[in-house]
Short mmCIF file of C-alpha atoms in Angstrom, two decimals:
data_model
loop_
_atom_site.label_atom_id
_atom_site.label_comp_id
_atom_site.label_asym_id
_atom_site.label_seq_id
_atom_site.Cartn_x
_atom_site.Cartn_y
_atom_site.Cartn_z
CA MET B 1 -176.32 -42.95 22.14
CA ALA B 2 -177.88 -46.42 21.62
CA ASN B 3 -176.42 -49.33 23.54
CA PRO B 4 -174.43 -51.91 21.54
CA ALA B 5 -176.59 -54.66 20.10
CA ILE B 6 -176.72 -58.38 20.66
CA LEU B 7 -178.49 -59.89 17.65
CA THR B 8 -180.18 -63.29 17.72
CA VAL B 9 -181.69 -65.07 14.72
CA ASP B 10 -183.70 -68.30 14.78
CA ASP B 11 -186.60 -69.36 12.55
CA ASP B 12 -188.28 -71.22 15.45
CA PRO B 13 -190.41 -68.58 17.23
CA ALA B 14 -190.30 -70.37 20.58
CA VAL B 15 -186.51 -70.71 20.55
CA SER B 16 -186.12 -67.14 19.29
CA ARG B 17 -188.23 -65.74 22.14
CA ALA B 18 -186.47 -67.88 24.72
CA VAL B 19 -182.93 -66.87 23.79
CA ALA B 20 -183.87 -63.19 23.52
CA ARG B 21 -185.63 -63.37 26.90
CA ASP B 22 -182.65 -64.96 28.66
CA ILE B 23 -180.17 -62.49 27.13
CA ARG B 24 -182.35 -59.47 27.91
CA ARG B 25 -182.73 -60.59 31.53
CA ARG B 26 -178.97 -60.55 32.10
CA TYR B 27 -177.71 -57.88 29.69
CA GLY B 28 -180.71 -55.68 28.88
CA ASP B 29 -179.44 -52.75 30.97
CA ARG B 30 -176.22 -52.50 28.92
CA TYR B 31 -177.06 -54.00 25.53
CA ARG B 32 -179.96 -53.82 23.13
CA VAL B 33 -181.28 -57.23 22.12
CA VAL B 34 -182.34 -57.40 18.47
CA ARG B 35 -184.36 -60.49 17.50
CA ALA B 36 -184.91 -61.77 13.93
CA ASP B 37 -186.82 -64.77 12.60
CA SER B 38 -184.78 -65.29 9.42
CA ALA B 39 -181.29 -64.70 8.13
CA GLU B 40 -182.50 -62.14 5.57
CA THR B 41 -184.40 -60.19 8.22
CA ALA B 42 -181.34 -60.26 10.44
CA LEU B 43 -179.12 -58.97 7.62
CA ASP B 44 -181.57 -56.13 6.96
CA ALA B 45 -181.38 -55.22 10.65
CA LEU B 46 -177.58 -55.29 10.54
CA ARG B 47 -177.52 -53.03 7.48
CA GLU B 48 -179.74 -50.52 9.28
CA LEU B 49 -177.52 -50.63 12.38
CA LYS B 50 -174.45 -50.12 10.19
CA LEU B 51 -175.93 -47.07 8.47
CA ARG B 52 -176.91 -45.58 11.84
CA GLY B 53 -173.33 -45.98 13.05
CA GLU B 54 -174.32 -48.32 15.87
CA GLN B 55 -172.29 -51.23 17.25
CA VAL B 56 -173.00 -54.94 17.31
CA ALA B 57 -171.23 -56.89 20.04
CA VAL B 58 -172.45 -60.48 19.54
CA LEU B 59 -174.23 -62.39 16.77
CA ILE B 60 -176.11 -65.54 17.79
CA ALA B 61 -177.50 -67.63 14.91
CA ASP B 62 -179.29 -70.95 14.72
CA TYR B 63 -177.56 -73.42 12.41
CA ARG B 64 -180.66 -74.97 10.79
CA MET B 65 -182.54 -72.17 8.99
CA PRO B 66 -184.18 -72.30 5.53
CA GLN B 67 -182.73 -70.37 2.56
CA MET B 68 -179.59 -69.43 4.54
CA ASN B 69 -178.19 -71.47 7.41
CA GLY B 70 -176.47 -70.00 10.43
CA ILE B 71 -172.95 -70.39 9.07
CA GLU B 72 -173.86 -68.65 5.82
CA PHE B 73 -175.54 -65.88 7.78
CA LEU B 74 -172.52 -65.32 10.02
CA GLU B 75 -170.28 -65.23 6.96
CA ALA B 76 -172.44 -62.49 5.40
CA ALA B 77 -172.69 -60.62 8.71
CA MET B 78 -168.88 -60.49 8.96
CA ASP B 79 -168.83 -58.16 5.95
CA LEU B 80 -170.82 -55.61 7.97
CA PHE B 81 -169.53 -56.15 11.51
CA PRO B 82 -166.22 -58.04 11.38
CA ALA B 83 -165.46 -57.34 15.05
CA ALA B 84 -168.71 -58.79 16.39
CA ARG B 85 -168.35 -62.07 18.29
CA ARG B 86 -170.04 -65.02 16.60
CA VAL B 87 -172.03 -67.83 18.26
CA LEU B 88 -173.81 -70.75 16.57
CA LEU B 89 -176.84 -72.45 18.13
CA THR B 90 -176.84 -76.15 17.25
CA ALA B 91 -178.45 -79.44 18.10
CA TYR B 92 -176.20 -82.28 19.23
CA ALA B 93 -176.39 -83.84 15.76
CA ASP B 94 -174.90 -80.70 14.19
CA THR B 95 -171.77 -80.40 16.32
CA ASP B 96 -169.53 -81.45 13.41
CA ALA B 97 -170.88 -78.56 11.34
CA ALA B 98 -170.28 -76.22 14.24
CA ILE B 99 -166.69 -77.38 14.60
CA ASN B 100 -166.09 -76.89 10.87
CA ALA B 101 -167.56 -73.37 11.15
CA ILE B 102 -164.67 -72.40 13.39
CA ASN B 103 -162.50 -72.35 10.26
CA VAL B 104 -165.16 -70.98 7.90
CA VAL B 105 -166.42 -67.94 9.85
CA ASP B 106 -163.91 -67.79 12.70
CA LEU B 107 -166.63 -68.97 15.08
CA ASP B 108 -166.07 -67.89 18.68
CA HIS B 109 -168.36 -70.47 20.29
CA TYR B 110 -171.20 -72.88 19.65
CA LEU B 111 -174.05 -73.56 22.06
CA LEU B 112 -176.03 -76.75 22.23
CA LYS B 113 -179.78 -76.49 22.50
CA PRO B 114 -181.26 -76.38 25.08
CA TRP B 115 -178.89 -74.10 27.00
CA HIS B 116 -180.68 -74.36 30.34
CA PRO B 117 -179.89 -73.33 32.94
CA PRO B 118 -178.55 -70.13 31.31
CA GLU B 119 -176.56 -69.28 34.45
CA GLU B 120 -174.36 -72.29 33.70
CA LYS B 121 -174.50 -72.76 29.92
CA LEU B 122 -175.25 -69.33 28.38
CA TYR B 123 -174.16 -66.44 30.58
CA PRO B 124 -170.56 -67.56 31.21
CA VAL B 125 -170.04 -67.88 27.46
CA LEU B 126 -171.53 -64.45 26.71
CA ASP B 127 -169.68 -62.84 29.62
CA SER B 128 -166.40 -64.00 28.14
CA LEU B 129 -167.30 -62.93 24.60
CA LEU B 130 -168.56 -59.49 25.66
CA GLU B 131 -165.45 -58.91 27.73
CA ALA B 132 -163.29 -59.75 24.71
CA TRP B 133 -165.40 -57.52 22.45
CA LEU B 134 -165.23 -54.56 24.84
CA ALA B 135 -161.44 -54.83 24.91
CA THR B 136 -161.26 -54.21 21.15
CA ALA B 137 -164.46 -52.27 20.37
CA GLU B 138 -164.14 -48.98 18.53
CA ALA B 139 -166.10 -45.91 19.54
CA PRO B 140 -169.56 -45.74 17.90
CA ASP B 141 -169.64 -43.72 14.72
CA ASN B 142 -172.55 -41.28 14.68
CA ASP B 143 -170.95 -38.65 12.45
CA LEU B 144 -172.13 -37.93 8.96
CA ARG B 145 -170.13 -40.23 6.69
CA VAL B 146 -169.15 -39.71 3.07
CA VAL B 147 -167.95 -42.64 0.96
CA GLY B 148 -166.24 -41.91 -2.33
CA HIS B 149 -163.21 -42.29 -4.54
CA ARG B 150 -160.01 -40.36 -3.99
CA TRP B 151 -160.02 -38.69 -7.41
CA SER B 152 -163.78 -38.39 -7.96
CA ALA B 153 -165.00 -34.88 -8.80
CA PRO B 154 -168.54 -35.59 -7.48
CA SER B 155 -167.04 -36.94 -4.25
CA PHE B 156 -164.95 -33.81 -3.87
CA ALA B 157 -167.99 -31.61 -4.54
CA VAL B 158 -169.91 -33.24 -1.68
CA ARG B 159 -166.98 -32.96 0.72
CA ASP B 160 -166.35 -29.35 -0.25
CA PHE B 161 -170.02 -28.44 0.19
CA LEU B 162 -170.13 -29.97 3.66
CA ALA B 163 -166.83 -28.45 4.74
CA ARG B 164 -167.72 -24.95 3.56
CA ASN B 165 -171.09 -25.17 5.32
CA LEU B 166 -169.27 -26.25 8.52
CA VAL B 167 -171.01 -29.63 8.64
CA PRO B 168 -168.69 -32.18 10.35
CA PHE B 169 -168.28 -35.45 8.49
CA ARG B 170 -166.04 -38.49 8.20
CA TRP B 171 -164.47 -39.28 4.82
CA LEU B 172 -164.13 -42.94 3.82
CA LEU B 173 -162.66 -44.40 0.65
CA ALA B 174 -164.90 -46.78 -1.26
CA ASP B 175 -162.10 -49.29 -1.79
CA GLU B 176 -161.24 -49.53 1.91
CA ALA B 177 -162.88 -51.86 4.40
CA GLU B 178 -165.22 -49.51 6.26
CA GLY B 179 -166.27 -47.70 3.08
CA SER B 180 -167.07 -51.03 1.41
CA ARG B 181 -169.12 -52.12 4.41
CA LEU B 182 -171.20 -48.93 4.29
CA LEU B 183 -171.77 -49.35 0.55
CA ALA B 184 -172.94 -52.91 1.15
CA ALA B 185 -175.23 -51.81 3.98
CA ALA B 186 -176.80 -49.19 1.70
CA GLY B 187 -177.22 -51.66 -1.14
CA ALA B 188 -174.87 -49.60 -3.31
CA SER B 189 -171.72 -50.35 -5.27
CA ALA B 190 -168.43 -48.56 -5.75
CA ASN B 191 -169.89 -47.08 -8.96
CA ASP B 192 -172.62 -45.31 -6.97
CA VAL B 193 -170.37 -42.91 -5.06
CA PRO B 194 -170.53 -40.50 -3.49
CA LEU B 195 -172.63 -42.13 -0.81
CA VAL B 196 -173.62 -39.97 2.15
CA VAL B 197 -174.85 -41.65 5.32
CA THR B 198 -176.53 -39.28 7.76
CA ALA B 199 -176.32 -39.53 11.54
CA ASP B 200 -179.77 -41.16 11.68
CA GLY B 201 -178.82 -43.84 9.14
CA LYS B 202 -180.36 -42.33 6.00
CA SER B 203 -178.30 -43.20 2.92
CA LEU B 204 -178.09 -40.72 0.03
CA VAL B 205 -176.61 -41.98 -3.24
CA GLN B 206 -175.07 -39.24 -5.39
CA PRO B 207 -177.17 -36.52 -3.70
CA SER B 208 -177.68 -33.07 -5.14
CA GLU B 209 -176.59 -30.12 -3.00
CA ALA B 210 -180.23 -29.28 -2.26
CA GLU B 211 -180.96 -32.85 -1.21
CA LEU B 212 -177.81 -32.95 0.89
CA ALA B 213 -178.61 -29.64 2.56
CA ALA B 214 -182.10 -30.81 3.51
CA HIS B 215 -180.71 -33.94 5.21
CA VAL B 216 -177.88 -32.35 7.20
CA GLY B 217 -179.89 -29.70 9.00
CA LEU B 218 -179.53 -26.78 6.60
CA THR B 219 -182.70 -24.80 5.88
CA THR B 220 -183.78 -24.78 2.25
CA THR B 221 -187.36 -23.47 2.36
CA PRO B 222 -188.38 -19.94 3.40
CA ALA B 223 -190.72 -19.72 6.38
CA ALA B 224 -192.76 -16.93 4.75
CA ASP B 225 -193.68 -15.66 1.29
CA PHE B 226 -192.89 -12.02 1.97
CA TYR B 227 -190.07 -10.20 3.82
CA ASP B 228 -188.85 -6.70 4.44
CA LEU B 229 -185.41 -7.61 3.12
CA VAL B 230 -184.02 -10.43 1.01
CA VAL B 231 -180.23 -10.71 0.86
CA VAL B 232 -178.85 -12.75 -2.02
CA GLY B 233 -175.42 -14.16 -1.28
CA ALA B 234 -173.93 -15.07 2.11
CA GLY B 235 -170.40 -13.75 1.75
CA PRO B 236 -169.09 -11.00 4.06
CA ALA B 237 -171.34 -8.35 2.47
CA GLY B 238 -174.45 -10.54 2.62
CA LEU B 239 -173.75 -11.64 6.19
CA GLY B 240 -173.18 -8.02 7.19
CA ALA B 241 -176.49 -6.99 5.64
CA ALA B 242 -178.31 -9.89 7.32
CA VAL B 243 -176.88 -9.08 10.76
CA TYR B 244 -177.74 -5.38 10.55
CA GLY B 245 -181.10 -5.94 8.88
CA ALA B 246 -182.31 -8.51 11.40
CA SER B 247 -180.88 -6.66 14.41
CA GLU B 248 -182.79 -3.53 13.38
CA GLY B 249 -186.12 -5.32 13.20
CA LEU B 250 -186.41 -6.07 9.49
CA ARG B 251 -187.88 -9.43 8.53
CA THR B 252 -184.76 -10.71 6.81
CA VAL B 253 -183.94 -13.81 4.80
CA LEU B 254 -180.44 -14.59 3.53
CA ILE B 255 -180.21 -16.84 0.46
CA GLU B 256 -177.01 -18.68 -0.45
CA ARG B 257 -176.47 -20.78 -3.55
CA ARG B 258 -173.54 -22.84 -2.24
CA ALA B 259 -172.00 -22.03 1.14
CA THR B 260 -171.82 -19.17 3.60
CA GLY B 261 -168.65 -17.10 3.58
CA GLY B 262 -168.06 -16.84 -0.16
CA GLN B 263 -164.41 -16.57 -1.16
CA ALA B 264 -163.54 -15.16 2.27
CA GLY B 265 -164.97 -18.29 3.87
CA GLN B 266 -162.40 -20.36 1.97
CA SER B 267 -159.47 -18.34 3.28
CA SER B 268 -157.19 -20.27 5.62
CA ARG B 269 -156.14 -17.11 7.46
CA ILE B 270 -157.26 -13.47 7.38
CA GLU B 271 -154.76 -11.37 9.30
CA ASN B 272 -155.71 -7.78 8.41
CA TYR B 273 -159.34 -7.80 9.57
CA LEU B 274 -160.12 -5.32 12.30
CA GLY B 275 -160.35 -6.77 15.79
CA PHE B 276 -158.41 -10.01 15.21
CA PRO B 277 -154.74 -9.22 15.96
CA ASP B 278 -153.77 -12.90 15.73
CA GLY B 279 -155.75 -13.45 12.55
CA VAL B 280 -158.87 -15.51 11.98
CA SER B 281 -159.72 -18.22 9.47
CA GLY B 282 -162.42 -17.53 6.93
CA ALA B 283 -164.43 -20.44 8.32
CA GLN B 284 -164.30 -19.05 11.87
CA LEU B 285 -165.28 -15.56 10.77
CA THR B 286 -168.09 -16.95 8.65
CA ASP B 287 -169.41 -19.15 11.45
CA ARG B 288 -169.48 -16.25 13.91
CA ALA B 289 -171.29 -14.00 11.45
CA ARG B 290 -173.77 -16.74 10.56
CA ARG B 291 -174.58 -17.46 14.20
CA GLN B 292 -174.90 -13.74 14.87
CA ALA B 293 -177.39 -13.27 12.03
CA LEU B 294 -179.44 -16.26 13.20
CA ARG B 295 -179.43 -15.01 16.78
CA PHE B 296 -180.99 -11.73 15.62
CA GLY B 297 -183.72 -13.65 13.81
CA ALA B 298 -182.54 -13.73 10.19
CA GLU B 299 -183.41 -16.82 8.17
CA LEU B 300 -180.66 -18.53 6.20
CA LEU B 301 -181.58 -20.59 3.14
CA SER B 302 -178.84 -22.86 1.80
CA ALA B 303 -178.39 -24.53 -1.59
CA ARG B 304 -181.02 -22.30 -3.19
CA GLU B 305 -180.20 -20.75 -6.54
CA VAL B 306 -181.90 -17.49 -7.49
CA VAL B 307 -182.40 -17.29 -11.26
CA ALA B 308 -184.41 -14.09 -11.75
CA LEU B 309 -185.23 -10.71 -10.20
CA GLU B 310 -188.53 -9.10 -11.11
CA ASP B 311 -190.21 -5.76 -10.41
CA ALA B 312 -193.62 -6.59 -8.90
CA GLY B 313 -194.92 -3.09 -8.28
CA SER B 314 -194.24 -2.14 -4.68
CA ALA B 315 -192.47 -5.46 -4.13
CA ARG B 316 -189.38 -7.14 -5.53
CA MET B 317 -189.73 -10.81 -6.43
CA LEU B 318 -186.95 -13.39 -6.65
CA ARG B 319 -187.47 -16.61 -8.56
CA PHE B 320 -185.66 -19.83 -7.63
CA ALA B 321 -184.40 -22.49 -10.03
CA ASP B 322 -187.26 -24.81 -9.05
CA GLY B 323 -189.84 -22.19 -10.05
CA SER B 324 -190.83 -21.11 -6.53
CA THR B 325 -190.58 -17.46 -5.51
CA VAL B 326 -190.04 -15.19 -2.54
CA ALA B 327 -190.90 -11.48 -2.41
CA ALA B 328 -189.80 -8.54 -0.33
CA HIS B 329 -189.96 -4.78 -0.05
CA THR B 330 -186.20 -4.57 -0.68
CA VAL B 331 -183.30 -6.67 -1.94
CA VAL B 332 -179.55 -6.55 -1.30
CA LEU B 333 -177.46 -8.19 -4.02
CA ALA B 334 -174.30 -9.58 -2.42
CA THR B 335 -173.45 -12.47 -4.71
CA GLY B 336 -169.74 -11.67 -4.77
CA VAL B 337 -167.42 -12.96 -7.46
CA SER B 338 -166.02 -16.31 -8.52
CA TYR B 339 -162.52 -17.25 -9.63
CA ARG B 340 -161.94 -17.34 -13.36
CA MET B 341 -161.34 -20.71 -14.93
CA LEU B 342 -158.00 -21.55 -16.48
CA THR B 343 -158.43 -22.06 -20.21
CA ALA B 344 -155.29 -24.18 -20.62
CA PRO B 345 -155.93 -27.39 -22.59
CA GLY B 346 -156.56 -30.49 -20.52
CA LEU B 347 -157.57 -28.79 -17.27
CA ALA B 348 -161.34 -28.53 -17.67
CA GLU B 349 -161.85 -32.29 -17.42
CA LEU B 350 -159.53 -32.45 -14.38
CA THR B 351 -161.55 -30.01 -12.26
CA GLY B 352 -162.14 -31.63 -8.90
CA ARG B 353 -159.55 -34.30 -9.75
CA GLY B 354 -156.37 -32.43 -8.94
CA CYS B 355 -157.36 -29.02 -10.35
CA PHE B 356 -159.30 -26.89 -7.86
CA TYR B 357 -160.62 -23.33 -7.89
CA GLY B 358 -160.18 -21.62 -4.56
CA SER B 359 -158.69 -23.04 -1.41
CA ALA B 360 -160.03 -26.57 -1.02
CA ALA B 361 -159.35 -26.94 2.70
CA THR B 362 -160.45 -30.58 2.69
CA GLU B 363 -157.56 -31.45 0.35
CA ALA B 364 -154.71 -29.92 2.38
CA PRO B 365 -153.91 -33.02 4.50
CA ASN B 366 -153.87 -35.18 1.36
CA CYS B 367 -151.03 -33.06 -0.04
CA SER B 368 -148.64 -34.14 2.69
CA GLY B 369 -145.13 -34.68 1.35
CA GLN B 370 -146.04 -33.65 -2.21
CA ASP B 371 -145.55 -30.58 -4.39
CA VAL B 372 -148.46 -28.14 -4.66
CA TYR B 373 -148.89 -25.56 -7.42
CA ILE B 374 -150.88 -22.37 -6.76
CA VAL B 375 -151.81 -19.89 -9.50
CA GLY B 376 -152.44 -16.27 -8.48
CA GLY B 377 -150.70 -13.27 -6.97
CA ALA B 378 -153.34 -11.69 -4.72
CA ASN B 379 -154.05 -12.22 -1.02
CA SER B 380 -156.18 -15.33 -1.49
CA ALA B 381 -153.36 -17.12 -3.30
CA GLY B 382 -150.83 -15.96 -0.70
CA GLN B 383 -152.96 -17.16 2.21
CA ALA B 384 -153.41 -20.52 0.47
CA ALA B 385 -149.65 -20.82 -0.08
CA VAL B 386 -148.99 -20.27 3.61
CA HIS B 387 -151.67 -22.79 4.56
CA PHE B 388 -150.52 -25.53 2.20
CA SER B 389 -146.90 -25.05 3.24
CA ARG B 390 -147.81 -26.77 6.53
CA TYR B 391 -148.55 -29.97 4.64
CA ALA B 392 -146.80 -29.99 1.27
CA ARG B 393 -143.18 -30.78 0.59
CA ARG B 394 -142.98 -27.64 -1.52
CA VAL B 395 -145.45 -24.96 -2.61
CA HIS B 396 -144.91 -23.37 -6.03
CA LEU B 397 -146.60 -19.97 -6.37
CA LEU B 398 -147.07 -19.13 -10.06
CA ILE B 399 -147.61 -15.44 -10.83
CA ARG B 400 -147.86 -13.56 -14.12
CA GLY B 401 -146.13 -10.44 -12.84
CA ALA B 402 -142.49 -9.86 -11.95
CA ASP B 403 -143.22 -9.88 -8.21
CA LEU B 404 -146.02 -9.85 -5.63
CA THR B 405 -145.97 -6.18 -4.65
CA ARG B 406 -148.64 -5.05 -7.06
CA SER B 407 -151.49 -7.24 -5.81
CA MET B 408 -150.60 -8.73 -2.41
CA SER B 409 -150.52 -7.10 1.03
CA SER B 410 -147.03 -6.45 2.36
CA TYR B 411 -147.59 -8.42 5.59
CA LEU B 412 -148.35 -11.50 3.51
CA ILE B 413 -145.36 -10.99 1.21
CA GLU B 414 -143.11 -10.81 4.26
CA GLN B 415 -144.69 -13.94 5.73
CA ILE B 416 -144.16 -15.89 2.51
CA ALA B 417 -140.53 -14.78 2.34
CA ARG B 418 -139.92 -16.40 5.73
CA ILE B 419 -141.19 -19.82 4.62
CA ASP B 420 -138.44 -21.80 2.92
CA THR B 421 -140.79 -24.32 1.33
CA ILE B 422 -142.64 -21.67 -0.72
CA GLU B 423 -141.05 -20.93 -4.09
CA ILE B 424 -142.27 -18.01 -6.22
CA HIS B 425 -142.19 -18.38 -10.00
CA PRO B 426 -142.55 -14.89 -11.59
CA CYS B 427 -143.79 -14.34 -15.12
CA THR B 428 -145.08 -17.91 -15.23
CA GLU B 429 -148.41 -19.25 -16.44
CA VAL B 430 -150.02 -22.65 -16.83
CA VAL B 431 -150.53 -23.51 -20.51
CA GLY B 432 -151.50 -27.16 -20.26
CA GLY B 433 -152.41 -30.04 -18.00
CA ALA B 434 -152.65 -33.79 -18.42
CA GLY B 435 -153.59 -36.91 -16.50
CA ALA B 436 -155.71 -40.04 -16.67
CA GLU B 437 -157.74 -40.47 -13.48
CA HIS B 438 -156.34 -37.25 -11.99
CA LEU B 439 -153.90 -34.44 -12.68
CA GLU B 440 -150.43 -35.82 -13.30
CA GLU B 441 -148.57 -33.14 -15.26
CA LEU B 442 -148.56 -29.39 -15.84
CA THR B 443 -147.02 -27.45 -18.70
CA LEU B 444 -145.64 -24.07 -17.60
CA ARG B 445 -144.53 -21.18 -19.78
CA ASP B 446 -142.02 -18.50 -18.80
CA ALA B 447 -143.26 -15.24 -20.36
CA ARG B 448 -139.76 -13.74 -20.39
CA SER B 449 -138.15 -16.44 -22.49
CA ASN B 450 -141.31 -17.93 -23.98
CA GLN B 451 -139.91 -21.33 -23.03
CA THR B 452 -142.18 -24.11 -21.78
CA ARG B 453 -141.43 -26.97 -19.42
CA SER B 454 -143.38 -29.88 -18.00
CA VAL B 455 -143.53 -30.73 -14.31
CA GLU B 456 -145.06 -33.63 -12.43
CA ALA B 457 -148.01 -32.32 -10.44
CA SER B 458 -151.05 -33.80 -8.71
CA TRP B 459 -152.28 -30.62 -7.05
CA LEU B 460 -153.21 -27.30 -8.68
CA PHE B 461 -155.15 -24.56 -6.89
CA VAL B 462 -156.27 -21.55 -8.92
CA PHE B 463 -156.91 -18.01 -7.62
CA ILE B 464 -157.10 -15.79 -10.70
CA GLY B 465 -159.28 -12.79 -11.38
CA ALA B 466 -162.84 -12.18 -10.36
CA GLU B 467 -166.04 -12.69 -12.34
CA PRO B 468 -169.33 -11.46 -10.88
CA ARG B 469 -172.18 -13.95 -10.55
CA THR B 470 -174.76 -11.72 -12.23
CA ASP B 471 -175.81 -13.49 -15.44
CA TRP B 472 -179.10 -14.41 -13.79
CA LEU B 473 -180.01 -10.70 -13.52
CA ASP B 474 -180.30 -10.26 -17.30
CA ASP B 475 -181.66 -6.73 -17.85
CA ALA B 476 -183.30 -6.38 -14.45
CA VAL B 477 -180.58 -3.98 -13.26
CA ALA B 478 -177.86 -2.06 -15.08
CA ARG B 479 -174.41 -3.64 -15.14
CA ASP B 480 -171.04 -2.61 -16.52
CA PRO B 481 -169.44 -4.45 -19.47
CA ARG B 482 -167.82 -6.96 -17.10
CA GLY B 483 -171.11 -7.74 -15.36
CA PHE B 484 -170.65 -5.79 -12.13
CA VAL B 485 -173.78 -4.05 -10.81
CA LEU B 486 -173.84 -0.28 -11.28
CA THR B 487 -175.08 1.76 -8.33
CA GLY B 488 -175.61 5.33 -7.16
CA PRO B 489 -173.39 7.94 -8.83
CA ASP B 490 -172.34 5.51 -11.56
CA LEU B 491 -175.98 5.52 -12.75
CA THR B 492 -176.35 9.30 -12.89
CA ARG B 493 -173.13 10.43 -14.56
CA GLY B 494 -173.79 13.17 -17.06
CA GLY B 495 -176.89 14.24 -15.14
CA ARG B 496 -179.01 11.42 -16.51
CA ARG B 497 -181.03 8.94 -14.52
CA PRO B 498 -181.09 5.26 -15.48
CA PRO B 499 -183.69 4.18 -18.06
CA GLY B 500 -187.01 3.29 -16.43
CA TRP B 501 -186.24 5.19 -13.23
CA THR B 502 -189.52 6.85 -12.15
CA LEU B 503 -188.73 8.22 -8.69
CA PRO B 504 -188.20 11.98 -8.26
CA ARG B 505 -184.85 11.39 -6.50
CA ASP B 506 -181.55 10.00 -7.71
CA PRO B 507 -180.56 6.43 -6.77
CA TYR B 508 -179.01 6.15 -3.32
CA HIS B 509 -175.30 5.44 -3.12
CA LEU B 510 -175.59 1.61 -3.18
CA GLU B 511 -178.92 1.47 -4.99
CA SER B 512 -179.16 -0.18 -8.39
CA SER B 513 -181.20 0.91 -11.39
CA MET B 514 -184.23 -0.87 -9.88
CA PRO B 515 -185.50 1.14 -6.89
CA GLY B 516 -185.28 -0.80 -3.64
CA VAL B 517 -182.59 -3.14 -4.94
CA PHE B 518 -179.11 -2.49 -3.54
CA ALA B 519 -175.70 -4.00 -4.25
CA ALA B 520 -172.92 -4.53 -1.71
CA GLY B 521 -169.46 -6.04 -1.72
CA ASP B 522 -167.49 -7.45 -4.62
CA VAL B 523 -170.49 -7.67 -6.98
CA ARG B 524 -170.78 -3.88 -7.05
CA ALA B 525 -168.87 -2.02 -9.74
CA ASP B 526 -165.65 -0.37 -8.52
CA SER B 527 -165.97 -1.73 -4.99
CA VAL B 528 -162.92 -2.29 -2.81
CA LYS B 529 -162.21 -6.01 -2.82
CA ARG B 530 -161.60 -6.46 0.91
CA VAL B 531 -163.53 -8.33 3.61
CA ALA B 532 -163.87 -5.27 5.85
CA SER B 533 -165.21 -3.05 3.08
CA ALA B 534 -167.70 -5.75 2.04
CA VAL B 535 -169.04 -6.02 5.60
CA GLY B 536 -169.23 -2.22 5.77
CA GLU B 537 -171.17 -2.02 2.51
CA GLY B 538 -173.59 -4.68 3.77
CA ALA B 539 -174.28 -2.55 6.86
CA MET B 540 -174.50 0.63 4.78
CA ALA B 541 -176.99 -0.99 2.40
CA VAL B 542 -179.32 -1.69 5.33
CA SER B 543 -179.26 1.97 6.38
CA LEU B 544 -180.29 2.86 2.82
CA VAL B 545 -182.99 0.18 2.94
CA HIS B 546 -184.48 1.98 5.95
CA ARG B 547 -184.38 5.28 4.07
CA TYR B 548 -186.10 3.66 1.09
CA LEU B 549 -188.82 2.06 3.26
CA GLU B 550 -189.49 5.29 5.14
CA ALA B 551 -190.07 7.12 1.84
CA GLN B 552 -192.64 4.60 0.59
#
């Protein structure tokens, strides 16, 4: 952690060196002395310090400087470091200006040049100012910082990406003091959000996920061109395959388009997973699995989108969106599923601005004291309802069926029944949404009476259905009409092998219509949509990978 700074600025080189020398002699063991020869140079230094999250204790500026005098400089510096103590260096003839500056920039002190001996004329003044600053100084801010607007979809996307990838950050509103100061330091405006400031002071204006990943320590480039096993998708099935593949000596790379954990990683609480009697959050489970895979030597690539799978003879090649490729002997497809979008009028343009798909954990504290609407009747929706009930005034669970018994685990139904602030609305669907800057109103329809009603709402979280992320596969592997990957027995029904299959054996149980390419978890046709079964299929796929490799 860098020491707090004392910044001096004077356009006279001799005076500048002298004041820096005297300050460094007394305070150099506790403070970093930053010297500038012009107001503009000093402001540039302050902007860099601000972006790096460092502190400035005292600003010492000469009054007579070209382009920008000391008072003007201190006024500009206040926008970046309002808590820093301010000192003006003046000649005797400028004392009136210094006295007037007390009202203009809230000047703490002015020093007459020369200040010798410093033991009598400089150090007592600085001792007093530093003591006052230390009494009110905030802790240095070296976290990743995100500046944005409350109802900005791009701002939410950045926060959600960081949160789901377990990257700690501090959220600042662009129209609040600290957010405005960071925007000014980065040379950006409120229209340029989201602004991301990294721990080392790098400012990223409206970054892409790939750019963001590269600057927060996530790996985006494979270390090799060829692997034994490529796993596409870092949900429970993909993480399971990566752990077992790497632990058994396979050169393994795990590729994730957005964030590790998939839908399970968004779950606030998983209570029916083996080995966790008190439950575990999706983020905790994901983090443990990720660290386990890395410990065994698997590579994890983040924010990389795979757009094609190709048969390259004895190898299988995956093509990324940027045109680069990676190849392997075998592939495990574990891309999971995504929540279906609500087609109700008015909601598409409000996505990320009050309408969210999945459990947006970063938004829960913002719902404090307000009503939250959740659409869905399966476990994910139930877990979200329980989680949001800790913050919201009331949670409205909207389900299309008559009750929850058909699609939700009984332990979760019982838990919801014990929470007074959760209200279940059976046979109810969202048929419309409206709002200017953000969601303000929902239109609900009761399927029993066919009556509609409007409710005030700022928060809508959707957990409906499951759509596989397989469009990128095209005709590379066989899929069912809904897009789920067909494997094993589903490919050989009626005694026929899949078209193009040239091996003398039938496809293995989790093997797709392309030999050496396996599917595991929710993306596989007729799979059991549970975290434990997905992890099991990921492990099982690796055992079949070994069998495939041994036969080559």
